[in-house]
Each structure stands twice: as C-alpha cells, then as structure tokens.
Coordinates of C-alpha atoms in Angstrom, one line a residue:
Chain A
X165 CA -3.1 3.2 -15.2
X166 CA -6.5 2.4 -16.8
X167 CA -9.2 3.7 -14.6
X168 CA -12.4 1.7 -14.3
X169 CA -15.6 3.6 -13.3
X170 CA -18.6 2.1 -11.7
X171 CA -21.8 3.2 -10.2
X172 CA -21.7 2.7 -6.4
X173 CA -25.0 1.1 -6.0
X174 CA -28.3 -0.4 -7.8
X175 CA -31.4 -1.8 -6.4
X176 CA -33.7 -3.9 -8.6
X177 CA -36.7 -5.9 -7.8
X178 CA -36.5 -9.9 -7.4
X179 CA -37.4 -11.5 -11.0
X180 CA -36.4 -8.4 -12.7
X181 CA -33.2 -7.6 -15.0
X182 CA -30.1 -5.9 -13.3
X183 CA -27.6 -4.0 -15.6
X184 CA -24.2 -3.0 -14.0
X185 CA -21.9 -0.8 -16.0
X186 CA -18.6 -0.5 -16.2
X187 CA -16.7 2.3 -18.2
X188 CA -12.8 2.9 -18.9
X189 CA -11.0 5.8 -19.8
X190 CA -8.7 3.8 -22.4
X191 CA -9.9 1.3 -24.9
X192 CA -9.2 -2.4 -23.4
X193 CA -9.9 -4.3 -26.8
X194 CA -6.7 -6.0 -28.5
X195 CA -6.6 -8.1 -31.5
X196 CA -10.3 -9.3 -31.4
X197 CA -10.8 -9.7 -27.5
X198 CA -11.9 -7.2 -25.0
X199 CA -10.0 -7.3 -21.8
X200 CA -12.8 -6.8 -19.3
X201 CA -13.8 -9.0 -16.6
X202 CA -16.3 -9.3 -14.1
X203 CA -16.6 -10.6 -10.3
X204 CA -19.2 -11.2 -7.5
X205 CA -18.2 -10.9 -4.3
X206 CA -20.4 -11.2 -1.2
X207 CA -19.5 -10.2 2.2
X208 CA -16.9 -12.1 3.9
X209 CA -16.0 -14.3 1.0
X210 CA -13.5 -13.9 -1.8
X211 CA -14.5 -12.5 -5.2
X212 CA -15.9 -15.1 -7.6
X213 CA -14.8 -15.0 -11.4
X214 CA -18.3 -14.5 -13.4
X215 CA -17.3 -13.1 -16.8
X216 CA -14.1 -13.3 -18.7
X217 CA -13.2 -11.5 -21.9
X218 CA -16.4 -9.4 -21.8
X219 CA -18.9 -12.1 -22.4
X220 CA -17.5 -15.1 -21.7
X221 CA -19.4 -17.1 -18.8
X222 CA -16.8 -18.8 -16.3
X223 CA -17.5 -22.3 -15.1
X224 CA -20.3 -23.2 -13.0
X225 CA -21.8 -19.7 -13.4
X226 CA -25.4 -19.7 -14.0
X227 CA -26.7 -18.5 -17.6
X228 CA -28.7 -15.4 -15.8
X229 CA -25.4 -13.7 -15.9
X230 CA -24.1 -12.2 -19.4
X231 CA -21.8 -9.7 -20.3
X232 CA -21.4 -7.5 -23.3
X233 CA -19.6 -4.5 -24.5
X234 CA -16.2 -3.5 -26.1
X235 CA -13.9 -0.7 -26.3
X236 CA -14.6 1.7 -23.1
X237 CA -18.0 0.7 -22.6
X238 CA -19.1 -2.8 -20.8
X239 CA -22.3 -3.8 -19.2
X240 CA -22.8 -7.2 -16.9
X241 CA -26.4 -8.4 -16.7
X242 CA -28.2 -10.4 -14.3
X243 CA -31.5 -11.9 -15.7
X244 CA -33.6 -12.5 -13.8
X245 CA -32.1 -11.6 -10.6
X246 CA -32.4 -13.7 -7.2
X247 CA -32.4 -12.9 -3.7
X248 CA -28.6 -15.1 -3.5
X249 CA -27.4 -12.2 -6.4
X250 CA -27.2 -9.5 -3.3
X251 CA -23.5 -8.8 -3.8
X252 CA -20.7 -6.2 -4.8
X253 CA -19.7 -6.6 -8.5
X254 CA -16.5 -5.4 -9.6
X255 CA -15.0 -5.1 -13.2
X256 CA -11.4 -5.5 -13.8
X257 CA -9.3 -4.9 -17.1
X258 CA -6.1 -6.8 -18.2
X259 CA -5.6 -4.9 -21.3
X260 CA -2.5 -3.6 -19.5
X261 CA -0.9 -6.7 -18.4
X262 CA 1.4 -4.8 -15.9
X263 CA -1.0 -2.7 -14.5
X264 CA -4.0 -4.4 -13.6
X265 CA -7.1 -2.3 -12.4
X266 CA -10.5 -2.9 -10.7
X267 CA -13.3 -0.7 -10.8
X268 CA -14.8 0.7 -7.6
X269 CA -17.5 -1.9 -7.1
X270 CA -21.3 -1.8 -7.7
X271 CA -23.3 -2.9 -4.5
X272 CA -26.6 -4.8 -5.8
X273 CA -29.7 -4.8 -3.6
X274 CA -32.7 -6.9 -4.1
X275 CA -36.1 -5.3 -3.4
Chain B
X96 CA -8.0 -29.3 -7.4
X97 CA -6.4 -25.6 -7.6
X98 CA -6.2 -24.3 -4.0
X99 CA -4.4 -21.2 -2.6
X100 CA -4.1 -20.1 1.2
X101 CA -2.8 -17.3 2.5
X102 CA -1.0 -17.1 5.6
X103 CA 1.0 -14.6 7.9
X104 CA 0.8 -12.3 10.8
X105 CA -2.6 -10.9 11.6
X106 CA -1.1 -7.7 13.5
X107 CA 1.8 -5.5 12.1
X108 CA 3.3 -2.6 13.8
X109 CA 3.4 0.6 12.0
X110 CA 6.7 1.2 9.8
X111 CA 7.6 -2.6 10.2
X112 CA 7.6 -5.0 7.2
X113 CA 4.7 -7.4 6.1
X114 CA 5.6 -10.6 5.2
X115 CA 2.6 -13.1 3.6
X116 CA 2.8 -16.6 2.1
X117 CA 0.7 -18.0 -0.6
X118 CA 0.9 -22.0 -0.5
X119 CA -0.8 -23.4 -3.5
X120 CA -1.6 -26.6 -4.6
X121 CA -3.0 -28.4 -7.7
X122 CA -1.2 -26.5 -10.1
X123 CA 2.7 -25.3 -11.1
X124 CA 3.8 -21.9 -10.5
X125 CA 5.8 -22.0 -13.9
X126 CA 2.5 -22.5 -15.8
X127 CA 0.3 -19.9 -14.2
X128 CA 0.8 -16.6 -12.7
X129 CA -0.3 -15.6 -8.8
X130 CA -1.4 -12.4 -7.7
X131 CA -2.0 -10.4 -4.7
X132 CA -4.9 -8.4 -4.3
X133 CA -6.0 -6.5 -1.2
X134 CA -9.2 -5.1 0.4
X135 CA -9.3 -2.6 3.2
X136 CA -12.5 -3.2 5.6
X137 CA -15.6 -1.9 3.5
X138 CA -13.7 -0.9 0.5
X139 CA -12.8 -2.0 -2.9
X140 CA -10.4 -4.3 -4.4
X141 CA -7.1 -3.4 -5.6
X142 CA -4.5 -5.6 -7.4
X143 CA -0.9 -5.1 -5.8
X144 CA 1.1 -7.2 -8.1
X145 CA 1.8 -10.6 -9.5
X146 CA 4.6 -13.1 -10.7
X147 CA 4.2 -14.6 -13.8
X148 CA 5.0 -18.2 -14.9
X149 CA 8.5 -17.2 -15.9
X150 CA 9.4 -15.9 -12.7
X151 CA 9.1 -11.9 -13.8
X152 CA 7.0 -9.7 -11.7
X153 CA 5.0 -6.4 -12.0
X154 CA 3.6 -4.1 -9.0
X155 CA 0.8 -1.5 -8.7
X156 CA 2.7 1.7 -9.3
X157 CA 1.5 2.9 -5.8
X158 CA 3.1 0.5 -4.4
X159 CA 6.5 -0.6 -6.1
X160 CA 8.8 1.0 -4.0
X161 CA 7.5 -0.8 -0.9
X162 CA 6.6 -4.2 -2.4
X163 CA 8.4 -7.6 -3.3
X164 CA 6.8 -10.7 -4.5
X165 CA 9.1 -13.8 -4.9
X166 CA 8.2 -17.4 -5.2
X167 CA 9.5 -20.8 -4.2
X168 CA 8.5 -23.4 -6.6
X169 CA 9.9 -26.5 -5.2
X170 CA 7.6 -25.5 -2.0
X171 CA 4.9 -24.3 -4.2
X172 CA 5.0 -20.9 -2.5
X173 CA 4.4 -17.1 -3.6
X174 CA 5.6 -14.4 -0.9
X175 CA 5.0 -11.0 -0.5
X176 CA 7.3 -8.4 1.4
X177 CA 6.2 -4.9 2.1
X178 CA 7.9 -2.5 4.0
X179 CA 6.8 0.7 6.0
X180 CA 3.6 -0.2 6.9
X181 CA 1.0 2.3 7.8
X182 CA -2.8 2.0 9.1
X183 CA -4.3 2.5 5.7
X184 CA -2.1 -0.9 4.9
X185 CA -4.9 -2.5 6.9
X186 CA -6.7 -5.0 4.9
X187 CA -7.6 -8.5 4.1
X188 CA -4.9 -9.9 1.6
X189 CA -5.8 -12.3 -0.9
X190 CA -3.8 -14.4 -3.4
X191 CA -5.1 -15.5 -6.7
X192 CA -4.3 -17.3 -9.6
X193 CA -4.7 -16.8 -13.5
X194 CA -7.3 -18.4 -15.2
X195 CA -5.6 -21.1 -17.3
X196 CA -2.3 -19.9 -18.2
X197 CA 0.4 -17.5 -16.9
X198 CA -0.4 -14.6 -19.2
X199 CA -4.4 -14.5 -18.5
X200 CA -4.7 -11.6 -16.4
X201 CA -7.8 -12.5 -15.0
X202 CA -8.4 -14.5 -11.8
X203 CA -10.5 -17.9 -11.3
X204 CA -9.0 -19.0 -8.1
X205 CA -8.9 -17.2 -4.6
X206 CA -7.4 -18.2 -1.4
X207 CA -10.0 -17.1 1.5
X208 CA -7.8 -14.0 2.4
X209 CA -5.8 -13.1 5.7
X210 CA -6.9 -10.1 7.6
X211 CA -3.6 -7.8 8.3
X212 CA -4.1 -5.0 11.0
X213 CA -1.4 -2.3 11.5
X214 CA -1.5 -1.0 14.8
X215 CA 0.6 -0.5 17.5

C-alpha cells in the first residue's frame, strides 16, 4: 500500500500562512495528474474535500486554500489562516484505486 | 441534492457481525462509487473499501477477510457487513461518494457518520 506521512501538529498565528506537508513512499503521479487530495475535518463533523488532484480547489472552498506538489511531495497551504481553520487536515491518495489510503492527519492550531 | 445517510446498530457485541446501511439520494449508484471510511475515537481516517459503479468491489487488505460491501440499486442502498468484531473496531463509520465519476477515488460527499461501539 502507498503510505502517506504527515506531521502530527502545526501552530500558526492568525493571519499568517500555514503549510501542511504530505509525503508518500511511492509516486502518485499518473498520466499528467497527481492523485493526491486534501480534506479538512473539524471535531464532530465529517471530512470536507478541499483540494483534489493536488491543486484543484473543490466547490465552495475559499481561495485561501491551495495545494501543490507532484510525485511524492505535496503541500496544502492556507493563507491567510483564520480562526475557523482550526481543524485536522488529511491527505489521501488515489493513485492505487484498489487500495486508497489516508495520511495520519495534521492538527492545525491557530494562535 | 446529493445525500448519504448511514444507519445501523450503535452497539455490537465482540465476535459478532456488524451490518450497516448507507441510503443515498440525488445520484445513481451505477454512475458513482460509494465507499466506507471509519474513524476510531480520537484517531485518523481509514478507508475500508468501496463498491464501484459497475458493481465491483475493493477492500482494505487489513480488513478484506472480514468485510463485505454490496448494494441494492433499486433501493439506492449500499451495505457493509464485517464479522468477528473486536473492541478496536469501535469507530465512527462514514459512507462517502466519489467526486464526479465512479472512478474518481476521492470523496466530495459524506454522510454524517454513525458511531459503532463494540462492547459486551
């Protein structure tokens, strides 16, 4: 299975930039697409899709959120962070459609 | 609009079988895939498996021997059955739908989730 590694936690000051990383143990690129996606999950809620195919903003997601990367290294950036962005952020790969995997999540604290 | 709703028992005894239903609306099960994702209390997300638009299934290799996912397209329902439950199967179980097409392996629509506790 493709393993996704995320740092456990990150603290960022209000109005600053938050950069969350996700590294994979295998290349998740295929035919020009990077099969990496990002979700936000707040306590007691279901996950919400933020970014798909590494850099595409999902419907209704503010442009403060952006994603980039390719191959095995990906980042989710929130700029500027707002208090409501306090949440856990998960990356997920679909390069191997038969064995989808999530990262362990990065808990974002806004100072 | 697209909706998914999980239902099933909140409490299951150890060694018993868990049966959950995901009732969907606003889309066709033959055009989109539906997957199950679970989350133990205070922990991360785990993909369990899914059923694709053509009816084929895939499972997490760690759960494959215990897990079965099926559907009834006429009732717009997807079913999860997992046997030999243990306490570490205690989790919130979500059903979720692929983004635009069945082969999209990322999830734009989620149910609210249902908490399943494994305890005697």
